[in-house]
Amino acid sequence: MKKTVLFSVFLVVAVAMTSCLRSDDLEILRHPIHVTGTVEPQYGIPVVSGELNINDLLSSLSATYQGMITPDPVVTVEYDTAYSDTIRGAIEYTNMGKGVIKGSKGDIWYSKDTTIVDTIDIDFFNDVDYRGQIDIEHIWLNLGVRAYGICSEIVRPHVRARFENLTISYDDHDGNRKSFTNFSVGRIDIDDITDGLQRQFDSIDISDIVNDMPRRIFTTYRMKFRVNEALLDENMANMTYSELLDTIRMTRFIYAADLKVTMPLSVQFNDLNFTYNLDLGSGLSSVNLDSILASISQGVNVDIEKMRFRLSLDNGIPLDMVLNASMLNANGDSIIGLFKDVPIASANVGPSSDNPAILVAIGDRNTSAETVLNNNDIDKLNQARYIKVDLKTDSNNKHVSIRRSDFLKLKGYIIVKPSVNVDIPVIDNGIF
């Protein structure tokens, strides 16, 4: 049918032109006629899509990442730990008995010192490739200490405790121990051991240590358990706590500390790198080039001139980024290099409606990155299982707040552009 239509068209044109053609031109129409040419259709095959926020990036830092993301609107990383100990005597004392009080209450207080160290691991920075400056507006440390004892009313006036020399220190990224000096607490006395003490130190801002990227934070304090000479007429420093409690007929003594570190990501980042793997699943293994070529048309010559991979990124995070990416096989080995140092524009930023002094993302910005796949790359496509995305983040010298609702959305496509060579015979013996 197609040939009949084409023949009719050519016949009409030939008749119309016969009167103005020379005899040697007519010779052309006495030969077979073919429709020839080249077309280059383009096919986009989606192979991956996803979205991630800073929470996803942090959670992917390492298999041992322990930070907890709180429900706050601004992405907030939280770490906490608790330490406690109970010292028990060998006997539960319900009555004092005779002979425990050795004299009237005096001025001499014997003491037994214990140094208590509470440690909290911070893995926020563990697997971050860091080459620049970080400015986190606040890193809050909350510290609580508690202590109380259980004893009879006769023992109670003669037993006390004391906390002193409360300090904060940390291990920097290289493991060097350093002191945080912008914090000091005076002596804390517990005069009534059964009432005990609970003291809370909230919102200690330790953001000055952020550029040391601490791996752990320590709080250290000395606890002194004190006994009056009315109960004890010898130095108790060499006694175990259990022996001491038995000697003064005290049932038990409990002390504890809580430590929490909170980092709201109101930040200024310069050259901070994160790595994230996009799972391709079976996306690329399902790309069947033979099927694509067969679907174009039958009876034509089709060649793949080139194949490209395109990654479209809608950035809703208020950070400029530089993208590096490669395809990995199931073992995590890099098999196809994709992008190197591609700039990704930050989301549009503006003042927060809640606090005009804080800059937040107010609109996504799109960036498309594209790379040509060579024949060797094409042969490896069916092995690809992940796209490893390295993102170097930068807040462009601005202090921004990153919210849980700020996402980087990614879509990946294989772009196939075959060259279709057409050579269709219309008339086998010519028109004349």
XYZ file of C-alpha atoms in Angstrom:
432
model
C 0.000 0.000 0.000
C 2.820 2.390 0.940
C 4.554 1.720 -2.382
C 1.311 2.364 -4.335
C 0.853 5.742 -2.687
C 4.477 6.686 -3.232
C 4.253 5.581 -6.891
C 1.137 7.726 -7.444
C 2.853 10.740 -5.939
C 5.925 10.262 -8.084
C 3.807 9.741 -11.223
C 1.908 12.972 -10.668
C 5.114 14.870 -10.090
C 6.732 13.252 -13.139
C 3.873 14.163 -15.465
C 3.835 17.705 -14.177
C 7.532 18.038 -14.774
C 7.796 16.272 -18.140
C 7.183 19.388 -20.179
C 10.119 21.219 -18.614
C 12.619 18.382 -18.340
C 15.434 17.841 -20.792
C 15.921 14.436 -22.362
C 18.930 13.603 -20.163
C 16.868 14.447 -17.043
C 14.172 12.032 -18.177
C 16.777 9.313 -18.124
C 16.772 9.502 -14.300
C 13.130 8.454 -14.185
C 13.841 5.323 -16.230
C 15.859 3.803 -13.311
C 14.688 2.212 -10.034
C 13.599 4.773 -7.437
C 14.402 4.434 -3.675
C 13.435 6.564 -0.656
C 16.633 7.019 1.356
C 17.687 9.056 4.371
C 18.710 9.021 8.018
C 16.605 9.830 11.112
C 17.720 9.946 14.754
C 14.827 9.312 17.168
C 15.552 9.673 20.909
C 14.322 7.377 23.685
C 14.453 8.175 27.404
C 14.352 5.100 29.654
C 13.843 5.865 33.372
C 16.068 3.628 35.504
C 16.138 5.237 38.962
C 14.294 7.805 41.034
C 14.303 8.800 44.653
C 14.514 11.598 47.140
C 16.651 12.153 50.184
C 16.953 14.723 52.911
C 19.761 15.451 55.331
C 18.324 12.785 57.631
C 18.900 10.181 54.888
C 22.415 11.457 54.305
C 23.258 11.264 57.992
C 21.723 7.817 58.338
C 23.854 6.578 55.456
C 27.139 7.768 56.908
C 27.983 4.375 58.377
C 26.405 1.142 59.514
C 27.104 2.155 63.122
C 25.489 5.595 62.962
C 23.676 6.075 66.283
C 22.330 9.617 66.037
C 18.600 10.035 66.486
C 16.672 12.531 64.383
C 14.093 14.301 66.523
C 10.613 15.315 65.258
C 11.542 19.019 65.291
C 10.837 20.976 62.083
C 14.551 21.816 61.780
C 16.545 18.598 61.347
C 17.999 17.961 64.790
C 20.506 15.228 65.614
C 20.405 13.953 69.171
C 22.639 11.637 71.187
C 22.048 10.605 74.763
C 23.461 8.242 77.316
C 22.969 7.456 80.994
C 25.289 6.142 83.663
C 24.322 4.874 87.088
C 25.712 2.728 89.870
C 24.291 1.343 93.058
C 26.597 0.526 95.931
C 25.073 -2.074 98.223
C 26.055 -3.258 101.621
C 26.208 -6.963 102.308
C 23.303 -6.728 104.765
C 19.929 -4.980 104.593
C 19.812 -2.919 107.781
C 16.377 -2.315 109.218
C 17.554 -1.346 112.729
C 20.694 0.386 113.845
C 21.584 -1.922 116.705
C 23.897 -0.873 119.477
C 27.431 0.372 119.213
C 27.261 2.013 115.786
C 27.495 5.594 117.031
C 31.023 5.933 118.301
C 30.640 9.399 119.714
C 28.886 12.699 119.268
C 28.931 14.431 115.918
C 32.304 16.095 115.452
C 34.167 18.345 113.039
C 36.096 15.575 111.344
C 34.618 14.098 108.154
C 36.330 11.187 106.499
C 35.870 10.918 102.745
C 36.215 8.399 99.956
C 36.655 9.844 96.473
C 35.321 8.420 93.227
C 35.925 9.946 89.816
C 32.923 9.500 87.570
C 33.349 9.775 83.796
C 30.306 9.795 81.541
C 30.990 9.286 77.814
C 28.812 9.898 74.792
C 29.933 8.842 71.301
C 29.285 11.281 68.464
C 29.374 9.611 65.043
C 27.922 12.547 63.115
C 31.373 13.329 61.694
C 32.891 9.843 61.555
C 32.641 9.156 57.817
C 32.470 12.739 56.610
C 35.186 13.828 54.204
C 35.948 17.232 55.666
C 38.119 19.892 54.071
C 36.515 23.175 55.067
C 34.654 24.944 57.823
C 31.496 24.005 59.708
C 29.500 26.505 61.687
C 26.625 24.978 63.649
C 24.732 27.698 65.432
C 24.265 25.663 68.617
C 25.355 22.298 69.987
C 23.486 21.863 73.219
C 24.777 19.637 75.986
C 22.425 18.746 78.841
C 23.892 17.140 81.943
C 22.061 15.787 84.971
C 23.585 14.352 88.154
C 21.729 12.501 90.894
C 22.667 10.854 94.180
C 20.887 9.585 97.277
C 21.298 6.964 99.982
C 19.136 4.641 102.022
C 19.875 4.419 105.732
C 18.231 4.703 109.159
C 17.350 7.992 110.813
C 20.210 7.492 113.300
C 22.831 7.250 110.516
C 21.300 9.968 108.361
C 22.879 13.098 110.041
C 26.346 11.588 109.866
C 26.580 10.826 106.141
C 26.989 13.353 103.348
C 28.163 13.522 99.733
C 29.733 16.133 97.506
C 30.174 16.697 93.764
C 33.077 18.816 92.612
C 35.384 19.557 89.659
C 32.721 19.024 87.003
C 34.459 19.364 83.612
C 33.725 18.748 79.925
C 36.287 17.356 77.495
C 36.208 15.679 74.084
C 38.204 13.654 71.574
C 38.685 15.519 68.324
C 38.490 13.880 64.890
C 42.077 12.633 65.188
C 41.561 11.205 68.680
C 43.302 13.989 70.605
C 41.787 14.755 74.028
C 40.880 18.418 74.477
C 39.133 20.442 77.162
C 36.063 22.586 76.736
C 36.899 25.604 78.848
C 33.721 27.700 78.599
C 32.019 25.833 81.423
C 32.556 25.679 85.164
C 30.481 24.485 88.105
C 31.217 25.060 91.750
C 31.037 22.494 94.523
C 27.672 20.819 95.083
C 26.997 19.503 98.597
C 24.453 16.877 99.610
C 23.857 17.478 103.303
C 20.884 15.154 103.619
C 21.830 11.865 102.029
C 18.316 10.411 102.048
C 16.816 13.460 100.369
C 19.694 13.291 97.947
C 20.366 15.650 95.100
C 19.288 16.078 91.532
C 20.970 18.847 89.630
C 20.387 19.607 85.966
C 22.675 21.664 83.747
C 20.672 22.426 80.617
C 21.592 24.040 77.334
C 25.353 24.261 77.695
C 26.373 25.523 74.248
C 29.496 23.672 73.078
C 29.303 24.746 69.416
C 32.864 26.128 69.652
C 34.196 22.569 69.306
C 32.410 21.788 66.036
C 35.394 22.342 63.738
C 37.304 19.707 65.715
C 34.514 17.296 64.646
C 34.423 15.517 68.029
C 34.125 11.738 68.080
C 33.102 11.589 71.747
C 32.342 13.941 74.612
C 33.160 13.335 78.261
C 31.864 14.794 81.494
C 34.037 14.160 84.502
C 33.371 14.942 88.142
C 34.580 13.820 91.509
C 32.124 12.449 94.025
C 33.110 12.443 97.691
C 31.243 10.147 100.040
C 31.683 11.632 103.513
C 31.214 10.074 106.958
C 31.436 11.901 110.276
C 33.749 10.725 113.033
C 30.653 9.921 115.121
C 30.157 6.860 112.909
C 33.715 6.113 111.932
C 36.949 6.686 113.797
C 39.361 5.701 111.023
C 40.258 6.793 107.518
C 37.984 4.960 105.121
C 39.903 5.686 101.887
C 41.195 2.125 101.588
C 37.839 0.476 102.241
C 35.686 -0.794 99.421
C 32.332 0.939 99.212
C 30.574 -2.248 100.222
C 32.789 -2.580 103.314
C 32.158 1.062 104.138
C 28.381 0.745 103.953
C 28.484 -2.331 106.189
C 30.666 -0.517 108.700
C 28.282 2.420 109.052
C 25.164 0.220 108.722
C 23.936 1.861 105.532
C 21.870 -0.166 103.076
C 22.898 1.392 99.776
C 24.027 4.513 97.933
C 22.935 5.330 94.362
C 24.497 7.870 92.021
C 23.835 8.550 88.343
C 24.434 10.931 85.474
C 22.568 11.630 82.242
C 24.183 13.196 79.220
C 22.480 14.442 76.061
C 23.889 16.253 73.032
C 21.505 18.001 70.623
C 22.518 19.547 67.286
C 19.830 21.490 65.397
C 21.124 21.777 61.847
C 21.087 25.511 61.600
C 24.436 25.523 59.894
C 27.016 27.028 57.646
C 28.844 24.295 55.724
C 31.900 24.758 53.547
C 33.152 21.696 51.642
C 31.493 19.006 53.745
C 31.134 15.718 51.843
C 28.432 13.091 52.170
C 28.083 9.800 50.293
C 24.804 8.128 49.391
C 23.973 5.002 47.350
C 20.901 4.959 45.106
C 19.564 1.443 44.701
C 18.921 0.651 41.045
C 17.242 -2.648 41.818
C 16.677 -4.333 38.477
C 16.334 -1.009 36.656
C 19.324 -1.313 34.362
C 19.264 -5.071 33.955
C 15.860 -4.628 32.334
C 17.227 -2.324 29.635
C 17.085 -4.503 26.512
C 18.706 -2.695 23.606
C 17.729 -5.372 21.092
C 14.086 -4.916 22.040
C 14.381 -1.132 21.709
C 15.907 -1.392 18.266
C 13.361 -3.945 17.082
C 10.533 -1.681 18.221
C 11.680 1.193 15.980
C 10.808 -0.487 12.717
C 11.352 -3.612 10.754
C 13.360 -3.657 7.556
C 15.531 -0.654 8.334
C 19.190 -0.452 9.319
C 19.563 0.797 12.910
C 22.855 1.673 14.596
C 23.443 2.992 18.095
C 25.479 6.119 17.531
C 25.711 6.874 21.264
C 23.992 6.311 24.591
C 23.861 8.813 27.444
C 22.945 8.791 31.122
C 21.031 11.794 32.414
C 20.473 12.638 36.085
C 17.870 15.274 36.876
C 18.104 16.819 40.349
C 15.488 19.025 41.998
C 17.259 20.527 44.997
C 15.007 21.604 47.847
C 17.865 21.714 50.380
C 19.369 25.174 51.016
C 22.903 24.021 50.232
C 24.971 24.302 47.067
C 26.384 20.910 46.145
C 29.063 19.447 43.913
C 28.169 16.046 42.487
C 30.408 13.086 41.749
C 28.770 9.799 40.792
C 29.547 6.331 39.515
C 27.718 3.059 38.966
C 28.532 0.130 41.234
C 28.007 -3.589 40.807
C 26.405 -5.829 43.441
C 29.751 -6.087 45.274
C 30.056 -2.320 45.552
C 32.813 -2.060 42.940
C 32.816 0.965 40.645
C 32.212 -0.145 37.063
C 31.069 2.991 35.197
C 32.178 6.548 35.909
C 29.334 9.014 35.474
C 29.947 12.552 36.744
C 32.830 14.537 38.159
C 32.538 17.880 39.953
C 29.108 18.824 38.595
C 27.725 21.917 40.396
C 24.203 21.530 41.801
C 22.420 24.779 42.558
C 21.032 25.341 46.048
C 17.325 25.640 46.633
C 16.078 29.201 46.528
C 16.370 30.610 50.042
C 14.524 33.293 51.942
C 13.639 34.341 55.497
C 11.662 31.873 57.598
C 8.091 32.905 58.349
C 8.680 31.879 61.964
C 11.928 33.806 62.338
C 12.981 36.267 59.598
C 16.574 36.102 60.864
C 16.814 32.462 59.752
C 17.213 31.524 56.080
C 15.308 28.476 54.810
C 14.544 26.835 51.456
C 11.568 28.464 49.721
C 11.664 26.724 46.323
C 13.366 23.872 44.447
C 15.944 24.438 41.727
C 16.598 21.944 38.935
C 19.951 20.836 37.584
C 20.451 18.193 34.864
C 23.718 16.354 34.437
C 24.435 14.197 31.380
C 27.293 11.939 30.345
C 28.028 9.824 27.256
C 28.373 6.072 27.752
C 30.950 4.381 25.586
C 30.660 0.828 24.233
C 32.510 -0.587 27.223
C 30.079 1.176 29.577
C 27.083 -0.105 27.627
C 28.337 -3.672 27.957
C 28.434 -3.274 31.755
C 25.010 -1.709 32.210
C 23.301 -4.951 33.173
C 25.802 -5.372 36.052
C 24.955 -2.024 37.658
C 23.031 -2.228 40.951
C 23.747 1.125 42.620
C 24.626 4.679 41.805
C 27.117 6.021 44.306
C 26.454 9.723 44.807
C 29.110 11.895 46.471
C 27.829 15.320 47.460
C 30.072 18.116 48.655
C 27.831 20.638 50.387
C 28.285 24.369 50.810
C 25.910 26.945 52.249
C 27.493 29.650 50.079
C 28.671 31.687 53.087
C 25.156 31.828 54.498
C 23.783 30.435 57.749
C 20.769 28.277 56.846
C 18.322 26.052 58.682
C 17.750 22.629 57.149
C 14.257 21.259 57.706
C 12.942 17.715 57.604
C 10.779 18.716 54.643
C 13.803 19.774 52.525
C 14.523 17.100 49.922
C 16.881 16.501 47.028
C 14.883 14.638 44.369
C 16.742 12.596 41.769
C 15.646 10.927 38.534
C 17.981 8.986 36.274
C 17.440 8.123 32.600
C 19.242 6.163 29.946
C 18.998 8.244 26.739
C 19.203 6.115 23.583
C 19.638 7.918 20.249
C 19.831 5.341 17.432
C 20.705 6.253 13.861
C 18.035 4.833 11.541
C 19.202 4.486 7.909
C 16.270 4.228 5.497
C 16.595 2.767 1.989
C 13.151 1.718 0.742
C 12.665 0.776 -2.956
C 9.595 2.518 -4.448
C 9.822 1.577 -8.169
C 11.972 -1.315 -9.315
C 12.085 -0.479 -13.074
C 11.660 3.299 -13.193
C 8.672 5.397 -14.212
C 9.372 5.440 -17.974
